[in-house]
Amino acid sequence: DDPGPPLERGPGWVVTRQRVVVTDHGTGWGEELAGVLGLSETVAERVVSGAADASGQAPPVVVELEPIEVTLRPDGEGDDEVAVDVAGLPGFVGSRRRRSTLPDTLLGRITRVRLDAGEVHPRLHGGAVTDEAGRAVLVLGMSGAGKSTLVACLAASGCGLINDEQVSLLREPGLVTGFTRPVAVKPGGDEHLPPQVRARVATVEHTQLVTAETLGTDHRLTGQPVLVVLPERRDDAEGVTWEALDSAEAVEALCANNLDLVTRPAEGLSAFAWLACTVPVVRLRYQHVAEAVPVVRALLADQPPVD
């Protein structure tokens, strides 16, 4: 399809997104795969326009990735397997993949490409959503901490989705951003999603990708950080409790969730110190994510003071 004229470029912010182009030779599954992994040009332009309307400034620079070209062919070995070629991604040329796990596997490789792409802004391992006013909460944590489930539930509560895996800090304009991707919900995580979302996803034994549309929200390009949450989902937690970290503890927590300190320590430490000194960082303990969401929304609306 003709993508139309390129998005307007200009000085300012840098945002990335992927565009997945699928050529399907008879599997009948190409359109579904493209819909889960990528943004159409129309949706992307709407996201950029929305960012401009919210900020009152010109649209941010959009750094286009080279199109990720996926070719699918019937494998002949079973209904659940397809032959896959992906231009530019080692390990996907002439490979055989299960249909059920291909989206998550491919997204994992795309995410790795973004991690290795030499991003100019320091990044954190976590997700981010924004409220209606464009204020962003960052949700940071190691794998299994519950960050993606919390991000998904916050998005389903009415927040806009920035990302659930890599958050870039744009210190000069005071913003956060992230490349556009669906939320990856691990096996069993669907049980913690809101009922209206759970009704739209399958119960499976593998990680599944939940789009912004499925969550009932839209993608956002940027947000103004006003809160950082470190989730701790524990079976022995009673209710929802939170504690604000002092600035030194906050910097330590941000460093523990960094993605760039080894390669760019000066820029990373400077950005983390800025964030820790201007935005409250709270440790959130809970058993049920449904109970944690309104607490985070309340903290997002009325932040505790920064120590």
Short mmCIF file of C-alpha atoms in Angstrom, two decimals:
data_model
loop_
_atom_site.label_atom_id
_atom_site.label_comp_id
_atom_site.label_asym_id
_atom_site.label_seq_id
_atom_site.Cartn_x
_atom_site.Cartn_y
_atom_site.Cartn_z
CA ASP A 1 0.00 0.00 0.00
CA ASP A 2 1.06 3.60 -0.64
CA PRO A 3 2.01 4.95 2.81
CA GLY A 4 1.39 8.52 1.68
CA PRO A 5 3.68 11.49 2.38
CA PRO A 6 6.22 11.10 5.20
CA LEU A 7 5.38 12.49 8.60
CA GLU A 8 6.62 16.04 9.15
CA ARG A 9 10.07 16.24 10.65
CA GLY A 10 11.54 19.11 12.62
CA PRO A 11 13.69 19.96 15.62
CA GLY A 12 12.83 18.67 19.06
CA TRP A 13 11.91 15.29 20.44
CA VAL A 14 12.92 11.92 19.07
CA VAL A 15 10.43 9.06 19.01
CA THR A 16 10.72 5.65 17.38
CA ARG A 17 8.22 3.15 16.06
CA GLN A 18 8.26 0.03 13.98
CA ARG A 19 6.34 -0.69 10.79
CA VAL A 20 5.75 -4.36 10.13
CA VAL A 21 5.02 -5.36 6.54
CA VAL A 22 3.79 -8.94 6.10
CA THR A 23 3.71 -10.83 2.82
CA ASP A 24 1.55 -13.93 3.23
CA HIS A 25 1.86 -16.80 0.75
CA GLY A 26 -1.19 -18.80 1.74
CA THR A 27 -1.10 -19.15 5.54
CA GLY A 28 -4.09 -16.85 6.05
CA TRP A 29 -2.41 -15.38 9.10
CA GLY A 30 -0.44 -12.40 7.82
CA GLU A 31 -3.03 -9.69 8.50
CA GLU A 32 -3.44 -10.80 12.13
CA LEU A 33 0.33 -10.81 12.71
CA ALA A 34 0.76 -7.32 11.24
CA GLY A 35 -2.14 -6.02 13.32
CA VAL A 36 -0.58 -7.25 16.56
CA LEU A 37 2.98 -6.09 15.92
CA GLY A 38 2.78 -2.83 14.00
CA LEU A 39 1.02 0.45 13.47
CA SER A 40 -0.61 1.39 10.20
CA GLU A 41 0.42 4.72 8.70
CA THR A 42 -3.03 6.17 9.47
CA VAL A 43 -2.85 5.22 13.16
CA ALA A 44 0.73 6.50 13.42
CA GLU A 45 -0.22 9.89 12.00
CA ARG A 46 -3.12 10.12 14.44
CA VAL A 47 -0.78 9.37 17.35
CA VAL A 48 1.65 12.08 16.24
CA SER A 49 -1.18 14.58 15.71
CA GLY A 50 -2.53 13.77 19.16
CA ALA A 51 0.86 14.47 20.71
CA ALA A 52 1.01 17.83 18.94
CA ASP A 53 -2.51 18.78 20.03
CA ALA A 54 -1.76 17.86 23.65
CA SER A 55 1.50 19.78 23.82
CA GLY A 56 0.59 22.81 21.74
CA GLN A 57 3.89 22.36 19.90
CA ALA A 58 4.91 21.03 16.52
CA PRO A 59 4.86 17.24 16.06
CA PRO A 60 7.95 15.48 17.41
CA VAL A 61 10.52 14.02 15.09
CA VAL A 62 9.55 10.46 14.23
CA VAL A 63 12.53 8.21 13.55
CA GLU A 64 11.25 5.55 11.18
CA LEU A 65 12.74 2.11 11.55
CA GLU A 66 13.47 0.32 8.32
CA PRO A 67 10.32 -1.63 7.50
CA ILE A 68 10.41 -5.05 9.14
CA GLU A 69 9.52 -7.29 6.21
CA VAL A 70 8.01 -10.61 7.23
CA THR A 71 7.25 -13.38 4.74
CA LEU A 72 5.01 -16.30 5.76
CA ARG A 73 4.58 -19.59 3.93
CA PRO A 74 2.79 -22.81 4.85
CA ASP A 75 5.25 -25.19 6.44
CA GLY A 76 3.60 -28.45 5.52
CA GLU A 77 4.49 -30.02 8.87
CA GLY A 78 1.35 -29.04 10.75
CA ASP A 79 -1.35 -26.41 11.10
CA ASP A 80 0.45 -24.69 13.98
CA GLU A 81 3.72 -24.12 12.14
CA VAL A 82 4.70 -21.68 9.42
CA ALA A 83 7.89 -20.98 7.50
CA VAL A 84 9.13 -17.47 8.29
CA ASP A 85 11.61 -15.10 6.68
CA VAL A 86 12.30 -11.73 8.27
CA ALA A 87 14.62 -9.38 6.43
CA GLY A 88 17.27 -7.92 8.69
CA LEU A 89 16.67 -10.15 11.72
CA PRO A 90 19.25 -12.96 12.08
CA GLY A 91 17.72 -16.27 13.03
CA PHE A 92 14.47 -15.66 11.18
CA VAL A 93 15.62 -16.43 7.65
CA GLY A 94 14.17 -19.75 6.53
CA SER A 95 13.11 -20.64 10.06
CA ARG A 96 10.11 -22.65 11.16
CA ARG A 97 7.98 -21.13 13.90
CA ARG A 98 4.82 -21.96 15.77
CA ARG A 99 1.99 -19.61 14.94
CA SER A 100 1.02 -19.27 18.60
CA THR A 101 4.44 -18.08 19.80
CA LEU A 102 5.68 -16.25 16.68
CA PRO A 103 4.29 -12.79 17.65
CA ASP A 104 6.06 -12.73 21.02
CA THR A 105 9.28 -14.19 19.59
CA LEU A 106 9.33 -11.63 16.80
CA LEU A 107 8.51 -8.77 19.17
CA GLY A 108 11.37 -9.89 21.40
CA ARG A 109 13.79 -9.61 18.49
CA ILE A 110 12.38 -6.20 17.49
CA THR A 111 12.82 -5.04 21.09
CA ARG A 112 16.43 -6.24 21.03
CA VAL A 113 17.02 -4.35 17.80
CA ARG A 114 15.71 -1.20 19.48
CA LEU A 115 17.96 -1.83 22.49
CA ASP A 116 21.03 -2.16 20.27
CA ALA A 117 20.12 0.76 17.98
CA GLY A 118 22.29 3.33 19.75
CA GLU A 119 19.50 5.40 21.28
CA VAL A 120 20.68 8.92 22.13
CA HIS A 121 18.57 9.18 25.29
CA PRO A 122 19.08 7.13 28.50
CA ARG A 123 16.54 4.34 28.90
CA LEU A 124 14.93 2.43 31.74
CA HIS A 125 13.61 -1.12 31.80
CA GLY A 126 9.92 -0.51 32.32
CA GLY A 127 6.71 0.86 30.92
CA ALA A 128 4.84 4.13 30.96
CA VAL A 129 1.27 5.35 30.61
CA THR A 130 -0.25 8.84 30.65
CA ASP A 131 -3.43 10.27 32.07
CA GLU A 132 -5.78 12.59 30.20
CA ALA A 133 -3.59 15.60 31.03
CA GLY A 134 -0.46 13.96 29.58
CA ARG A 135 1.10 13.25 32.98
CA ALA A 136 3.06 10.00 32.88
CA VAL A 137 3.69 7.29 35.44
CA LEU A 138 6.71 5.04 34.88
CA VAL A 139 6.39 1.42 36.02
CA LEU A 140 9.83 -0.14 36.51
CA GLY A 141 10.87 -3.63 37.48
CA MET A 142 12.70 -6.77 36.55
CA SER A 143 11.03 -9.58 34.63
CA GLY A 144 8.25 -11.10 36.73
CA ALA A 145 7.74 -8.02 38.92
CA GLY A 146 4.29 -7.47 37.44
CA LYS A 147 5.08 -4.27 35.54
CA SER A 148 3.47 -5.29 32.23
CA THR A 149 0.27 -6.43 33.95
CA LEU A 150 0.10 -3.18 35.92
CA VAL A 151 0.75 -1.16 32.74
CA ALA A 152 -2.00 -3.10 30.94
CA CYS A 153 -4.49 -2.50 33.76
CA LEU A 154 -3.63 1.19 33.98
CA ALA A 155 -4.13 1.48 30.22
CA ALA A 156 -7.47 -0.32 30.50
CA SER A 157 -8.48 2.16 33.23
CA GLY A 158 -8.27 5.03 30.74
CA CYS A 159 -4.57 5.85 30.53
CA GLY A 160 -2.79 6.15 27.20
CA LEU A 161 -0.13 3.53 26.44
CA ILE A 162 3.45 4.63 25.77
CA ASN A 163 5.37 1.38 26.20
CA ASP A 164 5.72 -1.58 28.54
CA GLU A 165 9.41 -2.45 28.11
CA GLN A 166 11.78 0.44 27.30
CA VAL A 167 11.27 4.04 28.45
CA SER A 168 13.53 6.81 27.15
CA LEU A 169 14.18 9.93 29.23
CA LEU A 170 14.18 13.21 27.31
CA ARG A 171 15.64 15.46 29.98
CA GLU A 172 15.72 18.80 28.13
CA PRO A 173 11.98 18.94 27.29
CA GLY A 174 11.18 17.03 30.50
CA LEU A 175 9.42 14.12 28.79
CA VAL A 176 9.47 10.34 28.53
CA THR A 177 8.83 8.28 25.42
CA GLY A 178 9.22 4.76 24.08
CA PHE A 179 8.94 2.91 20.80
CA THR A 180 5.42 1.76 20.06
CA ARG A 181 4.66 -1.86 20.94
CA PRO A 182 1.82 -3.94 22.40
CA VAL A 183 1.86 -5.13 26.01
CA ALA A 184 3.37 -8.60 26.48
CA VAL A 185 1.30 -10.52 29.04
CA LYS A 186 2.97 -13.64 30.42
CA PRO A 187 1.14 -16.96 30.96
CA GLY A 188 -1.32 -16.56 33.81
CA GLY A 189 -1.20 -12.78 33.55
CA ASP A 190 -4.54 -12.69 31.72
CA GLU A 191 -6.19 -13.69 35.01
CA HIS A 192 -5.24 -10.29 36.43
CA LEU A 193 -6.60 -8.22 33.55
CA PRO A 194 -9.90 -6.35 33.91
CA PRO A 195 -12.98 -8.41 32.95
CA GLN A 196 -13.67 -6.39 29.79
CA VAL A 197 -10.12 -7.05 28.55
CA ARG A 198 -10.02 -10.66 29.71
CA ALA A 199 -13.09 -11.33 27.57
CA ARG A 200 -11.12 -10.27 24.46
CA VAL A 201 -7.99 -12.37 25.03
CA ALA A 202 -7.43 -16.10 25.11
CA THR A 203 -6.17 -18.13 28.05
CA VAL A 204 -2.95 -19.62 26.70
CA GLU A 205 0.26 -21.17 27.98
CA HIS A 206 2.54 -18.70 26.27
CA THR A 207 3.14 -14.96 26.33
CA GLN A 208 0.53 -13.11 24.31
CA LEU A 209 0.54 -9.59 22.94
CA VAL A 210 -2.30 -7.31 23.97
CA THR A 211 -2.76 -4.27 21.76
CA ALA A 212 -3.80 -0.80 22.88
CA GLU A 213 -7.07 -1.30 21.02
CA THR A 214 -7.77 -4.49 22.98
CA LEU A 215 -7.10 -2.57 26.20
CA GLY A 216 -9.60 0.06 25.10
CA THR A 217 -7.05 2.86 24.79
CA ASP A 218 -4.67 4.55 22.32
CA HIS A 219 -0.92 4.81 21.92
CA ARG A 220 0.86 7.92 23.15
CA LEU A 221 4.22 9.16 21.95
CA THR A 222 5.29 11.18 24.98
CA GLY A 223 4.28 12.15 28.49
CA GLN A 224 5.49 14.41 31.29
CA PRO A 225 6.85 12.17 34.08
CA VAL A 226 5.28 12.93 37.46
CA LEU A 227 5.52 9.53 39.20
CA VAL A 228 7.71 6.40 39.19
CA VAL A 229 6.29 3.16 40.59
CA LEU A 230 8.30 0.08 41.59
CA PRO A 231 5.69 -2.70 41.79
CA GLU A 232 6.00 -5.61 44.20
CA ARG A 233 3.14 -8.06 43.76
CA ARG A 234 3.20 -10.41 46.77
CA ASP A 235 0.80 -13.16 47.76
CA ASP A 236 1.16 -12.22 51.44
CA ALA A 237 0.42 -8.53 50.92
CA GLU A 238 -2.57 -7.18 52.80
CA GLY A 239 -4.27 -4.49 50.79
CA VAL A 240 -2.15 -1.92 48.94
CA THR A 241 0.71 -0.08 50.62
CA TRP A 242 3.31 2.31 49.25
CA GLU A 243 6.35 4.16 50.49
CA ALA A 244 8.23 7.04 48.90
CA LEU A 245 11.98 6.63 48.46
CA ASP A 246 14.39 9.42 49.30
CA SER A 247 16.47 10.83 46.45
CA ALA A 248 19.47 8.58 47.09
CA GLU A 249 17.31 5.44 47.23
CA ALA A 250 15.47 6.62 44.12
CA VAL A 251 18.69 7.02 42.12
CA GLU A 252 19.78 3.55 43.23
CA ALA A 253 16.43 2.08 42.13
CA LEU A 254 16.62 3.81 38.75
CA CYS A 255 20.17 2.56 38.21
CA ALA A 256 19.02 -0.98 39.04
CA ASN A 257 16.51 -0.72 36.19
CA ASN A 258 18.81 0.93 33.65
CA LEU A 259 19.49 -0.17 30.08
CA ASP A 260 22.44 2.07 29.15
CA LEU A 261 24.76 2.71 32.10
CA VAL A 262 27.51 0.43 30.82
CA THR A 263 27.75 2.17 27.46
CA ARG A 264 26.79 5.73 28.45
CA PRO A 265 27.28 6.13 32.23
CA ALA A 266 27.56 9.93 32.38
CA GLU A 267 24.36 10.60 30.44
CA GLY A 268 22.48 7.87 32.29
CA LEU A 269 23.48 8.99 35.79
CA SER A 270 22.69 12.61 34.96
CA ALA A 271 19.22 11.70 33.68
CA PHE A 272 18.47 9.43 36.63
CA ALA A 273 19.56 12.09 39.12
CA TRP A 274 17.29 14.61 37.37
CA LEU A 275 14.34 12.21 37.51
CA ALA A 276 14.94 11.21 41.15
CA CYS A 277 15.18 14.84 42.27
CA THR A 278 12.06 16.03 40.46
CA VAL A 279 9.66 13.06 40.44
CA PRO A 280 8.54 10.94 43.42
CA VAL A 281 9.63 7.30 43.27
CA VAL A 282 7.41 4.95 45.27
CA ARG A 283 7.60 1.27 46.11
CA LEU A 284 4.14 -0.25 45.73
CA ARG A 285 3.19 -3.52 47.43
CA TYR A 286 -0.03 -5.34 46.62
CA GLN A 287 -1.56 -8.74 46.08
CA HIS A 288 -4.26 -7.91 43.54
CA VAL A 289 -3.48 -5.54 40.68
CA ALA A 290 -7.13 -4.47 40.50
CA GLU A 291 -6.70 -2.90 43.94
CA ALA A 292 -3.39 -1.28 42.98
CA VAL A 293 -4.71 0.56 39.91
CA PRO A 294 -6.88 3.14 41.75
CA VAL A 295 -4.03 3.79 44.18
CA VAL A 296 -1.64 4.52 41.31
CA ARG A 297 -4.25 6.70 39.60
CA ALA A 298 -4.66 8.66 42.85
CA LEU A 299 -0.88 9.11 43.17
CA LEU A 300 -0.72 10.16 39.54
CA ALA A 301 -3.32 12.86 40.17
CA ASP A 302 -1.85 14.02 43.50
CA GLN A 303 1.82 13.13 43.82
CA PRO A 304 3.64 12.88 47.15
CA PRO A 305 6.46 15.39 47.74
CA VAL A 306 9.97 14.58 46.56
CA ASP A 307 12.43 14.08 49.44
#
